[in-house]
XYZ file of C-alpha atoms in Angstrom:
207
model
C 0.000 0.000 0.000
C 3.026 2.314 0.223
C 3.134 2.647 -3.569
C -0.572 3.476 -3.582
C -0.096 6.130 -0.868
C 2.709 7.811 -2.823
C 0.756 7.780 -6.092
C -2.388 9.097 -4.389
C -0.499 11.960 -2.721
C 1.153 12.992 -6.007
C -2.135 12.863 -7.919
C -3.947 14.869 -5.261
C -1.225 17.521 -5.217
C -1.251 17.783 -9.018
C -5.035 18.072 -9.185
C -5.050 20.643 -6.366
C -2.647 22.855 -8.323
C -4.796 22.631 -11.458
C -8.232 22.709 -9.835
C -8.699 26.517 -10.056
C -11.056 26.443 -7.113
C -13.131 23.505 -8.386
C -13.886 20.889 -5.728
C -11.711 17.799 -6.104
C -13.334 14.358 -6.016
C -11.114 12.383 -3.633
C -13.060 9.253 -4.576
C -12.088 9.590 -8.236
C -8.479 10.357 -7.311
C -8.323 7.197 -5.189
C -9.598 5.033 -8.068
C -7.062 6.560 -10.454
C -4.283 6.056 -7.889
C -5.217 2.394 -7.442
C -5.062 1.804 -11.202
C -1.642 3.453 -11.487
C -0.293 1.608 -8.440
C -1.429 -1.765 -9.823
C 0.139 -0.937 -13.177
C 3.420 0.013 -11.481
C 3.477 -3.171 -9.401
C 2.090 -5.331 -12.240
C -0.604 -6.261 -9.735
C -3.090 -8.854 -10.957
C -6.772 -8.226 -10.271
C -7.701 -10.496 -7.314
C -10.471 -13.044 -7.778
C -13.561 -12.634 -5.647
C -13.610 -15.224 -2.879
C -15.359 -16.224 0.327
C -13.833 -15.938 3.774
C -10.520 -14.533 4.887
C -8.154 -12.623 2.618
C -4.509 -13.637 2.960
C -2.492 -10.961 4.766
C -5.513 -9.016 6.066
C -6.016 -8.986 9.838
C -8.959 -7.869 11.935
C -8.420 -4.206 12.780
C -6.490 -3.405 9.587
C -7.327 0.121 8.401
C -7.714 1.501 4.896
C -8.083 5.142 3.921
C -10.047 4.584 0.703
C -12.467 2.041 -0.747
C -10.187 1.717 -3.769
C -7.672 0.016 -1.465
C -10.277 -2.562 -0.460
C -10.724 -3.423 -4.135
C -6.972 -3.673 -4.731
C -6.621 -6.556 -2.277
C -9.996 -8.183 -2.970
C -11.495 -7.363 0.428
C -14.498 -5.559 -1.109
C -14.622 -4.934 -4.854
C -17.711 -2.739 -5.264
C -16.722 0.950 -5.616
C -20.071 2.244 -4.314
C -22.423 -0.577 -3.353
C -22.273 -1.797 0.229
C -22.839 -5.453 -0.704
C -20.254 -7.311 -2.770
C -21.140 -10.713 -4.181
C -19.861 -13.385 -6.539
C -21.007 -16.499 -8.343
C -19.716 -19.381 -6.215
C -20.434 -22.888 -7.515
C -23.318 -21.594 -9.604
C -24.980 -19.525 -6.872
C -24.785 -15.792 -6.177
C -23.386 -15.352 -2.654
C -22.513 -12.262 -0.631
C -18.790 -12.108 0.121
C -18.495 -8.770 1.954
C -20.428 -5.753 3.198
C -19.299 -2.225 4.022
C -21.158 -0.378 6.763
C -20.702 3.210 5.571
C -23.706 4.628 7.493
C -25.708 5.471 4.332
C -28.518 3.247 5.538
C -29.932 2.706 9.007
C -27.642 -0.164 9.966
C -27.574 -1.089 13.629
C -25.108 -2.860 15.917
C -26.924 -4.515 18.811
C -23.536 -5.537 20.259
C -19.944 -5.976 19.122
C -20.864 -9.425 17.758
C -24.197 -8.640 16.085
C -25.351 -6.186 13.459
C -28.478 -5.503 11.420
C -27.603 -4.532 7.854
C -30.102 -2.738 5.629
C -30.463 -4.176 2.136
C -29.288 -2.482 -1.042
C -31.417 -0.140 -3.136
C -34.225 2.311 -2.642
C -31.930 5.342 -2.355
C -30.017 7.382 -4.925
C -26.244 7.579 -4.834
C -24.665 10.051 -2.448
C -25.600 13.603 -3.319
C -28.565 12.699 -5.531
C -32.016 13.619 -4.259
C -34.258 10.837 -5.550
C -37.566 9.530 -4.197
C -37.353 6.385 -2.103
C -38.327 3.149 -3.800
C -39.092 -0.372 -2.611
C -36.013 -2.536 -2.225
C -36.103 -5.686 -4.344
C -34.848 -9.193 -3.680
C -32.204 -9.164 -6.401
C -28.475 -8.519 -6.871
C -26.841 -7.915 -3.471
C -30.037 -8.559 -1.521
C -30.550 -11.933 -3.198
C -26.890 -12.770 -2.570
C -27.331 -11.999 1.141
C -30.375 -14.272 1.323
C -28.478 -17.036 -0.478
C -25.605 -16.642 1.993
C -28.106 -17.014 4.816
C -29.492 -20.201 3.262
C -26.014 -21.642 2.609
C -24.448 -20.490 5.891
C -21.427 -18.982 4.111
C -19.253 -16.281 5.754
C -19.463 -12.592 4.895
C -16.596 -10.174 5.499
C -17.628 -7.015 7.375
C -15.837 -3.703 6.901
C -16.851 -0.673 8.952
C -16.335 3.007 8.204
C -15.174 4.821 11.326
C -14.055 8.334 12.246
C -15.065 11.852 11.263
C -15.455 12.819 7.609
C -11.919 14.130 7.039
C -10.341 11.344 9.085
C -12.630 8.462 8.151
C -11.137 5.012 7.685
C -12.409 1.604 6.630
C -11.660 -1.072 9.226
C -11.866 -4.824 8.700
C -14.074 -6.295 11.443
C -13.952 -10.011 10.583
C -16.277 -12.749 9.359
C -20.011 -12.830 10.018
C -22.850 -15.149 9.015
C -26.325 -13.990 7.990
C -28.651 -15.519 10.588
C -31.990 -14.274 9.280
C -33.689 -11.739 7.032
C -36.605 -9.436 7.813
C -38.759 -7.675 5.222
C -40.748 -4.708 6.510
C -41.936 -1.249 5.552
C -39.932 1.825 6.484
C -41.351 5.253 5.604
C -43.907 3.433 3.450
C -41.333 1.515 1.391
C -40.340 -2.155 1.536
C -36.897 -2.688 3.050
C -34.809 -5.793 3.721
C -32.908 -6.118 6.992
C -30.241 -8.787 7.330
C -29.181 -9.898 10.806
C -25.515 -10.887 10.982
C -23.709 -12.719 13.785
C -19.937 -12.578 14.186
C -18.242 -15.949 13.847
C -16.911 -17.139 17.242
C -13.201 -17.481 17.943
C -12.179 -14.183 16.327
C -10.360 -11.519 18.371
C -12.554 -8.528 19.307
C -12.256 -5.592 16.931
C -11.494 -3.082 19.710
C -8.635 -5.278 20.937
C -7.065 -5.476 17.478
C -7.514 -1.733 16.929
C -5.580 -1.041 20.133
C -2.809 -3.439 19.107
C -2.503 -1.860 15.655
C -2.195 1.704 16.968
């Protein structure tokens, strides 16, 4: 990630000099930096997979979502649910809790994750719509039925200092469909797999 950090810093500095007062999209800069870093390192695109990612520990922090994609931790640039076709079935492989939806954490080992859809992308004022059991939502249900693990990444910190932190593996225990503000929403209940070190412990060790 050191190469990525250097490339990102150089790109951001260059764009800041040429911006002429126009707001810079840090998200777009991070994607461009990831592409250049992979090209420099001759980095192969990782295959989507279930479970742990080699070299990634609970509590590891990442500044940008583009870094998650580089190592195969979460490959969707915007969507909170990443999924893949595993043995002929669409399964969820990771989720990012970025606080766009009303996700809840009942405890450090349980969370309720709101399904995908029904809202416009960040910054777009669109009417709410019913969520549908397709794409990421269908993958989450399939993961529940199959009992396969889902990686959980949490966004923490204030806006200028926000980071993405790897929390560990969870399983989808059940799914609830209910109306919220008049629209159908899916809520997926996830339980943390036992035997993993607590996130707060690993965060303290990594600091």
